[in-house]
PDB file of C-alpha atoms in Angstrom:
ATOM      1  CA  UNK V 214     -55.646 -69.370  17.084  1.00  0.00           C
ATOM      2  CA  UNK V 215     -57.828 -68.922  13.311  1.00  0.00           C
ATOM      3  CA  UNK V 216     -55.864 -70.286  10.412  1.00  0.00           C
ATOM      4  CA  UNK V 217     -55.467 -70.640   6.612  1.00  0.00           C
ATOM      5  CA  UNK V 218     -57.941 -74.018   5.031  1.00  0.00           C
ATOM      6  CA  UNK V 219     -57.212 -75.654   1.727  1.00  0.00           C
ATOM      7  CA  UNK V 220     -59.880 -78.533   0.183  1.00  0.00           C
ATOM      8  CA  UNK V 221     -59.417 -80.964  -0.263  1.00  0.00           C
ATOM      9  CA  UNK V 222     -56.015 -82.271   1.566  1.00  0.00           C
ATOM     10  CA  UNK V 223     -55.836 -85.085  -1.722  1.00  0.00           C
ATOM     11  CA  UNK V 224     -56.523 -84.232  -5.098  1.00  0.00           C
ATOM     12  CA  UNK V 225     -56.113 -86.735  -8.347  1.00  0.00           C
ATOM     13  CA  UNK V 226     -57.447 -86.501 -11.253  1.00  0.00           C
ATOM     14  CA  UNK V 227     -57.341 -87.647 -14.784  1.00  0.00           C
ATOM     15  CA  UNK V 228     -55.094 -85.237 -17.336  1.00  0.00           C
ATOM     16  CA  UNK V 229     -56.790 -83.148 -19.476  1.00  0.00           C
ATOM     17  CA  UNK V 230     -58.740 -82.159 -16.423  1.00  0.00           C
ATOM     18  CA  UNK V 231     -59.631 -79.732 -15.253  1.00  0.00           C
ATOM     19  CA  UNK V 232     -59.358 -79.305 -11.430  1.00  0.00           C
ATOM     20  CA  UNK V 233     -60.512 -76.664  -8.774  1.00  0.00           C
ATOM     21  CA  UNK V 234     -58.443 -76.390  -5.360  1.00  0.00           C
ATOM     22  CA  UNK V 235     -60.031 -74.019  -2.498  1.00  0.00           C
ATOM     23  CA  UNK V 236     -58.575 -72.519  -0.046  1.00  0.00           C
ATOM     24  CA  UNK V 237     -60.257 -70.307   2.550  1.00  0.00           C
ATOM     25  CA  UNK V 238     -58.626 -67.424   4.306  1.00  0.00           C
ATOM     26  CA  UNK V 239     -57.883 -65.577   7.681  1.00  0.00           C
ATOM     27  CA  UNK V 240     -61.501 -63.513   8.041  1.00  0.00           C
ATOM     28  CA  UNK V 241     -59.816 -60.326   8.751  1.00  0.00           C
ATOM     29  CA  UNK V 242     -56.621 -60.917   5.870  1.00  0.00           C
ATOM     30  CA  UNK V 243     -56.427 -58.910   2.509  1.00  0.00           C
ATOM     31  CA  UNK V 244     -54.095 -60.092   0.741  1.00  0.00           C
ATOM     32  CA  UNK V 245     -54.017 -63.368  -0.608  1.00  0.00           C
ATOM     33  CA  UNK V 246     -51.815 -65.831  -2.560  1.00  0.00           C
ATOM     34  CA  UNK V 247     -50.729 -69.907  -4.040  1.00  0.00           C
ATOM     35  CA  UNK V 248     -47.987 -70.719  -3.965  1.00  0.00           C
ATOM     36  CA  UNK V 249     -46.607 -74.652  -6.080  1.00  0.00           C
ATOM     37  CA  UNK V 250     -44.319 -77.143  -4.510  1.00  0.00           C
ATOM     38  CA  UNK V 251     -42.394 -79.959  -6.888  1.00  0.00           C
ATOM     39  CA  UNK V 252     -41.651 -83.246  -5.412  1.00  0.00           C
ATOM     40  CA  UNK V 253     -38.249 -82.331  -4.237  1.00  0.00           C
ATOM     41  CA  UNK V 254     -38.022 -79.048  -5.231  1.00  0.00           C
ATOM     42  CA  UNK V 255     -38.427 -75.430  -3.010  1.00  0.00           C
ATOM     43  CA  UNK V 256     -41.792 -73.373  -3.622  1.00  0.00           C
ATOM     44  CA  UNK V 257     -42.694 -71.204  -6.055  1.00  0.00           C
ATOM     45  CA  UNK V 258     -44.646 -68.560  -5.896  1.00  0.00           C
ATOM     46  CA  UNK V 259     -47.951 -68.044  -8.357  1.00  0.00           C
ATOM     47  CA  UNK V 260     -49.880 -65.766  -7.764  1.00  0.00           C
ATOM     48  CA  UNK V 261     -50.875 -63.214  -5.534  1.00  0.00           C
ATOM     49  CA  UNK V 262     -54.738 -60.558  -5.413  1.00  0.00           C
ATOM     50  CA  UNK V 263     -55.451 -58.302  -3.404  1.00  0.00           C
ATOM     51  CA  UNK V 264     -58.952 -56.112  -4.172  1.00  0.00           C
ATOM     52  CA  UNK V 265     -60.707 -58.796  -6.110  1.00  0.00           C
ATOM     53  CA  UNK V 266     -58.097 -58.326  -8.781  1.00  0.00           C
ATOM     54  CA  UNK V 267     -54.217 -60.141  -9.399  1.00  0.00           C
ATOM     55  CA  UNK V 268     -51.572 -57.848  -8.522  1.00  0.00           C
ATOM     56  CA  UNK V 269     -48.966 -60.507  -9.485  1.00  0.00           C
ATOM     57  CA  UNK V 270     -47.970 -63.354 -11.058  1.00  0.00           C
ATOM     58  CA  UNK V 271     -44.898 -65.443 -12.327  1.00  0.00           C
ATOM     59  CA  UNK V 272     -44.357 -66.803 -16.286  1.00  0.00           C
ATOM     60  CA  UNK V 273     -46.121 -69.651 -13.647  1.00  0.00           C
ATOM     61  CA  UNK V 274     -49.252 -68.349 -13.332  1.00  0.00           C
ATOM     62  CA  UNK V 275     -50.357 -68.832 -17.716  1.00  0.00           C
ATOM     63  CA  UNK V 276     -53.586 -68.901 -19.486  1.00  0.00           C
ATOM     64  CA  UNK V 277     -54.347 -72.563 -17.776  1.00  0.00           C
ATOM     65  CA  UNK V 278     -55.102 -71.263 -14.589  1.00  0.00           C
ATOM     66  CA  UNK V 279     -57.065 -68.715 -13.194  1.00  0.00           C
ATOM     67  CA  UNK V 280     -58.387 -67.463  -9.402  1.00  0.00           C
ATOM     68  CA  UNK V 281     -61.326 -67.005  -8.100  1.00  0.00           C
ATOM     69  CA  UNK V 282     -63.074 -65.115  -5.088  1.00  0.00           C
ATOM     70  CA  UNK V 283     -66.249 -66.029  -5.656  1.00  0.00           C
ATOM     71  CA  UNK V 284     -67.690 -65.116  -2.125  1.00  0.00           C
ATOM     72  CA  UNK V 285     -66.682 -63.217   0.316  1.00  0.00           C
ATOM     73  CA  UNK V 286     -64.703 -66.339   2.095  1.00  0.00           C
ATOM     74  CA  UNK V 287     -63.184 -69.010  -0.946  1.00  0.00           C
ATOM     75  CA  UNK V 288     -60.533 -68.306  -2.849  1.00  0.00           C
ATOM     76  CA  UNK V 289     -59.582 -70.757  -5.345  1.00  0.00           C
ATOM     77  CA  UNK V 290     -57.298 -71.007  -8.222  1.00  0.00           C
ATOM     78  CA  UNK V 291     -58.741 -73.306 -11.013  1.00  0.00           C
ATOM     79  CA  UNK V 292     -56.087 -74.923 -13.371  1.00  0.00           C
ATOM     80  CA  UNK V 293     -58.045 -75.508 -16.868  1.00  0.00           C
ATOM     81  CA  UNK V 294     -56.900 -78.191 -18.390  1.00  0.00           C
ATOM     82  CA  UNK V 295     -53.824 -79.818 -15.998  1.00  0.00           C
ATOM     83  CA  UNK V 296     -50.446 -81.450 -17.024  1.00  0.00           C
ATOM     84  CA  UNK V 297     -48.675 -84.534 -15.896  1.00  0.00           C
ATOM     85  CA  UNK V 298     -45.895 -81.928 -14.413  1.00  0.00           C
ATOM     86  CA  UNK V 299     -48.790 -79.638 -12.527  1.00  0.00           C
ATOM     87  CA  UNK V 300     -48.428 -82.011  -9.833  1.00  0.00           C
ATOM     88  CA  UNK V 301     -47.268 -80.560  -7.335  1.00  0.00           C
ATOM     89  CA  UNK V 302     -48.510 -79.259  -3.298  1.00  0.00           C
ATOM     90  CA  UNK V 303     -50.544 -76.200  -3.371  1.00  0.00           C
ATOM     91  CA  UNK V 304     -50.605 -73.876  -1.288  1.00  0.00           C
ATOM     92  CA  UNK V 305     -52.858 -70.768  -0.519  1.00  0.00           C
ATOM     93  CA  UNK V 306     -51.676 -67.860   1.623  1.00  0.00           C
ATOM     94  CA  UNK V 307     -53.008 -64.619   3.203  1.00  0.00           C
ATOM     95  CA  UNK V 308     -51.750 -62.225   5.696  1.00  0.00           C
ATOM     96  CA  UNK V 309     -54.160 -59.627   6.778  1.00  0.00           C
ATOM     97  CA  UNK V 310     -52.008 -56.085   5.000  1.00  0.00           C
ATOM     98  CA  UNK V 311     -51.693 -53.917   7.813  1.00  0.00           C
ATOM     99  CA  UNK V 312     -47.753 -54.136   7.770  1.00  0.00           C
ATOM    100  CA  UNK V 313     -47.861 -57.173   9.906  1.00  0.00           C
ATOM    101  CA  UNK V 314     -46.840 -58.828   6.538  1.00  0.00           C
ATOM    102  CA  UNK V 315     -46.486 -62.201   7.645  1.00  0.00           C
ATOM    103  CA  UNK V 316     -48.169 -65.068   4.708  1.00  0.00           C
ATOM    104  CA  UNK V 317     -49.861 -67.146   7.033  1.00  0.00           C
ATOM    105  CA  UNK V 318     -50.317 -70.584   5.011  1.00  0.00           C
ATOM    106  CA  UNK V 319     -52.280 -73.493   4.786  1.00  0.00           C
ATOM    107  CA  UNK V 320     -51.686 -77.699   4.621  1.00  0.00           C
ATOM    108  CA  UNK V 321     -51.093 -77.469   0.877  1.00  0.00           C
ATOM    109  CA  UNK V 322     -53.404 -79.476  -1.649  1.00  0.00           C
ATOM    110  CA  UNK V 323     -50.834 -82.759  -2.779  1.00  0.00           C
ATOM    111  CA  UNK V 324     -52.489 -82.993  -7.197  1.00  0.00           C
ATOM    112  CA  UNK V 325     -51.464 -85.359  -8.860  1.00  0.00           C
ATOM    113  CA  UNK V 326     -51.635 -86.063 -12.497  1.00  0.00           C
ATOM    114  CA  UNK V 327     -52.289 -89.089 -13.719  1.00  0.00           C
TER     115      UNK V 327
ATOM    116  CA  UNK I 110     -34.895 -59.409  -9.217  1.00  0.00           C
ATOM    117  CA  UNK I 111     -34.841 -60.685  -5.197  1.00  0.00           C
ATOM    118  CA  UNK I 112     -33.244 -65.119  -4.884  1.00  0.00           C
ATOM    119  CA  UNK I 113     -32.543 -66.804  -1.978  1.00  0.00           C
ATOM    120  CA  UNK I 114     -29.811 -69.085  -1.237  1.00  0.00           C
ATOM    121  CA  UNK I 115     -30.469 -72.295   1.642  1.00  0.00           C
ATOM    122  CA  UNK I 116     -25.890 -73.751   0.823  1.00  0.00           C
ATOM    123  CA  UNK I 117     -27.101 -76.862   2.947  1.00  0.00           C
ATOM    124  CA  UNK I 118     -29.837 -79.391   2.039  1.00  0.00           C
ATOM    125  CA  UNK I 119     -28.948 -81.906   4.835  1.00  0.00           C
ATOM    126  CA  UNK I 120     -27.444 -81.010   8.323  1.00  0.00           C
ATOM    127  CA  UNK I 121     -27.977 -83.963  11.420  1.00  0.00           C
ATOM    128  CA  UNK I 122     -27.574 -83.056  14.787  1.00  0.00           C
ATOM    129  CA  UNK I 123     -27.578 -84.977  18.068  1.00  0.00           C
ATOM    130  CA  UNK I 124     -30.950 -84.097  20.362  1.00  0.00           C
ATOM    131  CA  UNK I 125     -30.702 -80.803  22.415  1.00  0.00           C
ATOM    132  CA  UNK I 126     -27.815 -79.664  20.932  1.00  0.00           C
ATOM    133  CA  UNK I 127     -27.289 -76.706  19.192  1.00  0.00           C
ATOM    134  CA  UNK I 128     -27.510 -76.006  14.764  1.00  0.00           C
ATOM    135  CA  UNK I 129     -26.825 -72.835  12.732  1.00  0.00           C
ATOM    136  CA  UNK I 130     -28.923 -73.350   9.209  1.00  0.00           C
ATOM    137  CA  UNK I 131     -27.428 -71.122   6.886  1.00  0.00           C
ATOM    138  CA  UNK I 132     -29.347 -68.456   4.739  1.00  0.00           C
ATOM    139  CA  UNK I 133     -27.739 -65.922   1.940  1.00  0.00           C
ATOM    140  CA  UNK I 134     -30.439 -63.298   0.138  1.00  0.00           C
ATOM    141  CA  UNK I 135     -30.261 -60.602  -2.544  1.00  0.00           C
ATOM    142  CA  UNK I 136     -32.082 -57.664  -3.316  1.00  0.00           C
ATOM    143  CA  UNK I 137     -31.880 -54.709  -4.594  1.00  0.00           C
ATOM    144  CA  UNK I 138     -35.000 -53.297  -2.230  1.00  0.00           C
ATOM    145  CA  UNK I 139     -33.651 -51.728   1.214  1.00  0.00           C
ATOM    146  CA  UNK I 140     -36.572 -52.281   3.469  1.00  0.00           C
ATOM    147  CA  UNK I 141     -37.909 -56.367   3.428  1.00  0.00           C
ATOM    148  CA  UNK I 142     -39.305 -59.203   5.556  1.00  0.00           C
ATOM    149  CA  UNK I 143     -36.603 -62.505   5.463  1.00  0.00           C
ATOM    150  CA  UNK I 144     -38.506 -65.115   6.789  1.00  0.00           C
ATOM    151  CA  UNK I 145     -37.074 -69.245   8.964  1.00  0.00           C
ATOM    152  CA  UNK I 146     -40.660 -71.430   7.798  1.00  0.00           C
ATOM    153  CA  UNK I 147     -40.445 -75.072   8.626  1.00  0.00           C
ATOM    154  CA  UNK I 148     -41.782 -77.871   7.111  1.00  0.00           C
ATOM    155  CA  UNK I 149     -41.940 -81.310   9.147  1.00  0.00           C
ATOM    156  CA  UNK I 150     -43.898 -84.086   6.649  1.00  0.00           C
ATOM    157  CA  UNK I 151     -47.391 -83.481   7.249  1.00  0.00           C
ATOM    158  CA  UNK I 152     -45.740 -80.189   4.595  1.00  0.00           C
ATOM    159  CA  UNK I 153     -47.260 -77.859   6.317  1.00  0.00           C
ATOM    160  CA  UNK I 154     -45.381 -73.835   6.119  1.00  0.00           C
ATOM    161  CA  UNK I 155     -44.985 -73.203   9.910  1.00  0.00           C
ATOM    162  CA  UNK I 156     -43.469 -70.566  10.404  1.00  0.00           C
ATOM    163  CA  UNK I 157     -40.492 -69.840  12.667  1.00  0.00           C
ATOM    164  CA  UNK I 158     -39.876 -66.909  12.998  1.00  0.00           C
ATOM    165  CA  UNK I 159     -39.934 -63.618  10.661  1.00  0.00           C
ATOM    166  CA  UNK I 160     -36.978 -60.581  11.146  1.00  0.00           C
ATOM    167  CA  UNK I 161     -38.217 -56.612   9.714  1.00  0.00           C
ATOM    168  CA  UNK I 162     -35.226 -55.100   7.451  1.00  0.00           C
ATOM    169  CA  UNK I 163     -34.887 -52.223   9.435  1.00  0.00           C
ATOM    170  CA  UNK I 164     -34.645 -53.117  12.774  1.00  0.00           C
ATOM    171  CA  UNK I 165     -30.499 -53.780  14.062  1.00  0.00           C
ATOM    172  CA  UNK I 166     -31.920 -56.120  16.686  1.00  0.00           C
ATOM    173  CA  UNK I 167     -32.055 -60.100  16.058  1.00  0.00           C
ATOM    174  CA  UNK I 168     -34.941 -61.690  16.222  1.00  0.00           C
ATOM    175  CA  UNK I 169     -35.786 -64.405  19.292  1.00  0.00           C
ATOM    176  CA  UNK I 170     -38.958 -66.584  19.316  1.00  0.00           C
ATOM    177  CA  UNK I 171     -38.128 -68.767  22.387  1.00  0.00           C
ATOM    178  CA  UNK I 172     -35.285 -71.851  20.789  1.00  0.00           C
ATOM    179  CA  UNK I 173     -35.188 -69.656  17.625  1.00  0.00           C
ATOM    180  CA  UNK I 174     -32.704 -67.016  16.986  1.00  0.00           C
ATOM    181  CA  UNK I 175     -31.610 -65.233  14.219  1.00  0.00           C
ATOM    182  CA  UNK I 176     -27.943 -63.788  13.385  1.00  0.00           C
ATOM    183  CA  UNK I 177     -29.133 -60.221  10.248  1.00  0.00           C
ATOM    184  CA  UNK I 178     -26.361 -59.662   8.915  1.00  0.00           C
ATOM    185  CA  UNK I 179     -28.030 -56.608   6.555  1.00  0.00           C
ATOM    186  CA  UNK I 180     -24.186 -55.830   5.185  1.00  0.00           C
ATOM    187  CA  UNK I 181     -23.216 -59.835   4.028  1.00  0.00           C
ATOM    188  CA  UNK I 182     -27.018 -60.530   3.138  1.00  0.00           C
ATOM    189  CA  UNK I 183     -26.670 -62.939   5.377  1.00  0.00           C
ATOM    190  CA  UNK I 184     -29.970 -64.647   7.662  1.00  0.00           C
ATOM    191  CA  UNK I 185     -29.006 -67.673  10.135  1.00  0.00           C
ATOM    192  CA  UNK I 186     -31.364 -69.321  11.050  1.00  0.00           C
ATOM    193  CA  UNK I 187     -30.299 -71.347  15.336  1.00  0.00           C
ATOM    194  CA  UNK I 188     -31.754 -73.780  17.116  1.00  0.00           C
ATOM    195  CA  UNK I 189     -30.683 -74.359  20.959  1.00  0.00           C
ATOM    196  CA  UNK I 190     -31.916 -77.259  23.201  1.00  0.00           C
ATOM    197  CA  UNK I 191     -32.535 -79.401  19.162  1.00  0.00           C
ATOM    198  CA  UNK I 192     -35.696 -81.502  20.085  1.00  0.00           C
ATOM    199  CA  UNK I 193     -36.815 -84.809  17.773  1.00  0.00           C
ATOM    200  CA  UNK I 194     -40.167 -82.818  16.841  1.00  0.00           C
ATOM    201  CA  UNK I 195     -37.521 -79.895  14.440  1.00  0.00           C
ATOM    202  CA  UNK I 196     -37.034 -82.505  12.478  1.00  0.00           C
ATOM    203  CA  UNK I 197     -38.052 -81.286   8.999  1.00  0.00           C
ATOM    204  CA  UNK I 198     -37.130 -78.779   6.265  1.00  0.00           C
ATOM    205  CA  UNK I 199     -36.080 -75.700   6.992  1.00  0.00           C
ATOM    206  CA  UNK I 200     -37.353 -73.018   4.529  1.00  0.00           C
ATOM    207  CA  UNK I 201     -35.743 -69.101   4.605  1.00  0.00           C
ATOM    208  CA  UNK I 202     -37.393 -67.175   2.305  1.00  0.00           C
ATOM    209  CA  UNK I 203     -37.171 -63.053   1.899  1.00  0.00           C
ATOM    210  CA  UNK I 204     -40.709 -60.231   1.235  1.00  0.00           C
ATOM    211  CA  UNK I 205     -40.480 -57.264   0.320  1.00  0.00           C
ATOM    212  CA  UNK I 206     -42.494 -54.404   1.571  1.00  0.00           C
ATOM    213  CA  UNK I 207     -44.046 -52.888  -1.778  1.00  0.00           C
ATOM    214  CA  UNK I 208     -46.555 -54.394  -4.332  1.00  0.00           C
ATOM    215  CA  UNK I 209     -47.438 -57.841  -3.625  1.00  0.00           C
ATOM    216  CA  UNK I 210     -45.025 -58.843  -1.351  1.00  0.00           C
ATOM    217  CA  UNK I 211     -44.648 -62.149  -2.636  1.00  0.00           C
ATOM    218  CA  UNK I 212     -42.099 -64.733  -1.049  1.00  0.00           C
ATOM    219  CA  UNK I 213     -39.753 -65.975  -2.882  1.00  0.00           C
ATOM    220  CA  UNK I 214     -38.459 -68.863  -0.954  1.00  0.00           C
ATOM    221  CA  UNK I 215     -34.636 -70.673  -0.766  1.00  0.00           C
ATOM    222  CA  UNK I 216     -33.877 -74.737  -1.760  1.00  0.00           C
ATOM    223  CA  UNK I 217     -34.419 -75.490   1.630  1.00  0.00           C
ATOM    224  CA  UNK I 218     -32.032 -77.772   3.727  1.00  0.00           C
ATOM    225  CA  UNK I 219     -33.250 -80.915   5.694  1.00  0.00           C
ATOM    226  CA  UNK I 220     -32.928 -80.984   9.343  1.00  0.00           C
ATOM    227  CA  UNK I 221     -32.871 -84.137  11.182  1.00  0.00           C
ATOM    228  CA  UNK I 222     -32.310 -84.212  14.655  1.00  0.00           C
ATOM    229  CA  UNK I 223     -31.300 -87.667  16.143  1.00  0.00           C
ATOM    230  CA  UNK I 224     -32.237 -88.952  19.300  1.00  0.00           C
TER     231      UNK I 224
END
């Protein structure tokens, strides 16, 4: 069964550094998402992406964040200058967009900012 | 804006018992989707069950079923014959049918199944 994959599984970085989190959505899916979960808290929406552009973003998704689909398979989240409060689990999700509308999540990337 | 509330931070039952997790939500939309996701210690988000708001029939998936009360904006999850592998955080979520269809999650319920 196809699944969403994410790399790396764990990323440790220094405050102020740039990080890129990578996701490979399910191949025939058209809508892509990033969510964040700070330890012990609920999952929060960051951004959605469709047809090579952002379709919606939350207030969390400020100028430090960007997303890109550099080729036909990868979907990336870049944090330009990481802060301590960016430490969280980052989930990528995708959905087909044909009316079934279930989002399938990847295993997540645990980001630790020191 | 859509909101989801899970009023039970933690629950604990014995193996083989039935347990019900509560979820209430608020939305101004008439059509939407509701989901229960399971998050085991590995922290992966796994879809348990989904419900379309326009369907009156409650969704079932093996040992998992929902009690969807649209007027009351309630969406509880029932787990029958609970198993040790059901131990996880359970998140209720709502998604719209228009636009980006982002999911809005509740705070989660930590469910422990005891042997």
